[in-house]
Amino acid sequence: MANYRVFLCSLGLAATLFSCKNEEKKKETEENKRPNIVFMMSDDHAYQAISAYNDKLINTPNIDRLAKEGMLFNNASVTNSICAPSRAVILTGKHSHMNGKIDNLSKFDTTNVTFPQLLQDAGYQTAMFGKLHFGNNPKGFDEFKILPGQGSYYNPKFMTKDGDTVIDGYVTDIITDLTLNWLEKKRDPEKPFLLMYLHKAPHRAWLPAERHYKEFTKKEFPLPETLFDDYTRIHLKANSPEFTSQKKNLEQPKNRKSTAAKTAEMNILTHMILTNDNKLTDSVVKKLGIKEPYLGDPTSRMNEEQKAAWDKVYSPINKEFAENYHEMDDRDLMKWKYQRYMQDYLGTIAAVDENVGRVLDYLDDNNLSDNTIVVYTSDQGFYLGEHGWFDKRFMYEESFKTPLLIRWPNKIKAGITEEEMVQNLDFAQTFLDVAGVEAPDEMQGKSLVPLLKGEQKAWDRDAVYYHYYEYPAEHAVKRHYGIATKEYKIIHFYYDIDEWELYDRKNDPQELHNIFYDPDYSEVREEMVQKLKEVRKKYKDSEKLDKQFIKVYEDK
């Protein structure tokens, strides 16, 4: 009997040891399992409109979750602040001059190798839902449903491998429905996945969902400090000793305003359209004798029920404006247009935040979060009235800086803020790195993995490069290139002008003082000019390429 008890005890001990070894092996397998990748990107989502960055405009609790549970980047930027080129940079890991997609007009060279192709080849299941902006058959995806071009907010059309389809409803909700349906019904649980979840919102013309425009049209928002900026950037007095001495070393600026800033066509007062952007009806605008371009009715895709709900809220806005318009001066009109802009723009973001929450909840509820890296970003920054502007394109801060929040449980320490300089150029190599896939030599970014793991000493980048090409074109932002360090930013505007701007990012965050001609900053100027030359060479950009791209543009 005693021997039998010993036998049972031995058997129990063996079973326990076997179970422990299995658990250890299972844990080791889970830890070494290639992570899933969820890439969330909105279109024109300003970092100022995410409460993790700025809580003065809107509360975004679901996007903020990624900051609380992961890492928020304070120095993330883009290489070319315009939609399609930004997406090409993200997919290829190469600057615009290297991948060929310099503007929204040029075709994307499909011989470029993209990171989704490489992940698919490495065994990842891949899917894309939402707005790509260019192309109708993106390479490297097992499944996609993408909007044609800009897409529509209401009852949008989607392109698929099987042809076009129209889906009734609100675009932000629909993109999320498609995404969740794929996760629930089409995902292969035996494979890691890459999921690109790409929103149209908050792109112009900013049509919120009914549940949000009812709320946001009642809100009033604080005015930006620089809403009435006159674009004066050189503040040395013409007869001052400082100005006289700087003339000996540099050609005197033709004027004290920034030519590029003052000639850009994105001012809320003069360039924002009352019908398309501010949602006045064409009949009201004509009745008031206002002459402006007419881009069509932004609500034209709404069905009768949707349009009736819209009119119930926006008709009183039209009526009130018509009653008060002739009493408004330019400042009054600027303020009115700004409030209308913010109400609709931020209303579209409310839907984005809600739907990001739906995806995060699904990952949590289905035990996918622990082995999934989630990225939230925008294709570029955006002006929310700063300097009187809407839109993007400039290397100035609100356009250049982009939101970036990343969650990766067990890899990223929760609640961390990162100050190192990163760009959308880095996404391709980051995703390949986390998947254990070797990046092609021609990719020009850097994997963010060392930063995500808290290894800042391994990060050796001290400047990021920017180049904007789409001129002459919509919004009339002149061609320019430049670099930014944590302390300074230098910009060279070229093509039809030859002007330089230099800003002290620490002491002049609003970029109101061009110190390029300031003798007190002569050493900084020389250092930044030299560093710009070195960075241009590093990324294989040059005056020769500038001229080639200008010729291609002019020949169109």
PDB file of N, CA and C in Angstrom, residues 1 124 142 160 246 318 359 377-378 406 482 503 513-514:
ATOM      1  N   MET A   1       0.841  -1.217   0.000  1.00  0.00           N
ATOM      2  CA  MET A   1       0.000   0.000   0.000  1.00  0.00           C
ATOM      3  C   MET A   1       0.866   1.255   0.000  1.00  0.00           C
ATOM      4  N   TYR A 124       2.505  36.833 -43.556  1.00  0.00           N
ATOM      5  CA  TYR A 124       1.469  37.626 -42.898  1.00  0.00           C
ATOM      6  C   TYR A 124       0.198  37.641 -43.751  1.00  0.00           C
ATOM      7  N   ASP A 142      -4.169  40.649 -49.238  1.00  0.00           N
ATOM      8  CA  ASP A 142      -5.067  39.536 -49.503  1.00  0.00           C
ATOM      9  C   ASP A 142      -6.489  40.033 -49.733  1.00  0.00           C
ATOM     10  N   THR A 160     -12.982  47.121 -54.737  1.00  0.00           N
ATOM     11  CA  THR A 160     -12.532  45.836 -54.213  1.00  0.00           C
ATOM     12  C   THR A 160     -11.924  45.027 -55.352  1.00  0.00           C
ATOM     13  N   GLN A 246      23.780  93.554 -40.922  1.00  0.00           N
ATOM     14  CA  GLN A 246      23.467  92.292 -41.592  1.00  0.00           C
ATOM     15  C   GLN A 246      23.457  92.442 -43.107  1.00  0.00           C
ATOM     16  N   ASN A 318     -27.805  78.673 -41.755  1.00  0.00           N
ATOM     17  CA  ASN A 318     -27.884  79.491 -42.972  1.00  0.00           C
ATOM     18  C   ASN A 318     -28.719  80.743 -42.738  1.00  0.00           C
ATOM     19  N   VAL A 359     -12.385  49.243 -32.398  1.00  0.00           N
ATOM     20  CA  VAL A 359     -11.334  48.314 -32.818  1.00  0.00           C
ATOM     21  C   VAL A 359     -10.474  47.891 -31.621  1.00  0.00           C
ATOM     22  N   THR A 377      -1.820  57.331 -36.343  1.00  0.00           N
ATOM     23  CA  THR A 377      -1.141  58.505 -36.881  1.00  0.00           C
ATOM     24  C   THR A 377      -2.052  59.184 -37.900  1.00  0.00           C
ATOM     25  N   SER A 378      -1.538  60.230 -38.525  1.00  0.00           N
ATOM     26  CA  SER A 378      -2.217  60.923 -39.620  1.00  0.00           C
ATOM     27  C   SER A 378      -1.255  60.989 -40.787  1.00  0.00           C
ATOM     28  N   ILE A 406       1.705  54.820 -30.179  1.00  0.00           N
ATOM     29  CA  ILE A 406       1.948  53.399 -30.431  1.00  0.00           C
ATOM     30  C   ILE A 406       1.781  52.597 -29.142  1.00  0.00           C
ATOM     31  N   GLY A 482      13.898  71.531 -46.524  1.00  0.00           N
ATOM     32  CA  GLY A 482      14.562  71.984 -45.312  1.00  0.00           C
ATOM     33  C   GLY A 482      14.823  70.835 -44.356  1.00  0.00           C
ATOM     34  N   TYR A 503      14.168  79.199 -38.015  1.00  0.00           N
ATOM     35  CA  TYR A 503      13.372  79.415 -36.803  1.00  0.00           C
ATOM     36  C   TYR A 503      13.991  78.717 -35.598  1.00  0.00           C
ATOM     37  N   HIS A 513       9.307  84.516 -36.082  1.00  0.00           N
ATOM     38  CA  HIS A 513      10.528  85.319 -36.234  1.00  0.00           C
ATOM     39  C   HIS A 513      11.541  84.567 -37.101  1.00  0.00           C
ATOM     40  N   ASN A 514      11.687  84.996 -38.339  1.00  0.00           N
ATOM     41  CA  ASN A 514      12.686  84.419 -39.227  1.00  0.00           C
ATOM     42  C   ASN A 514      14.046  85.002 -38.842  1.00  0.00           C
TER      43      ASN A 514
END
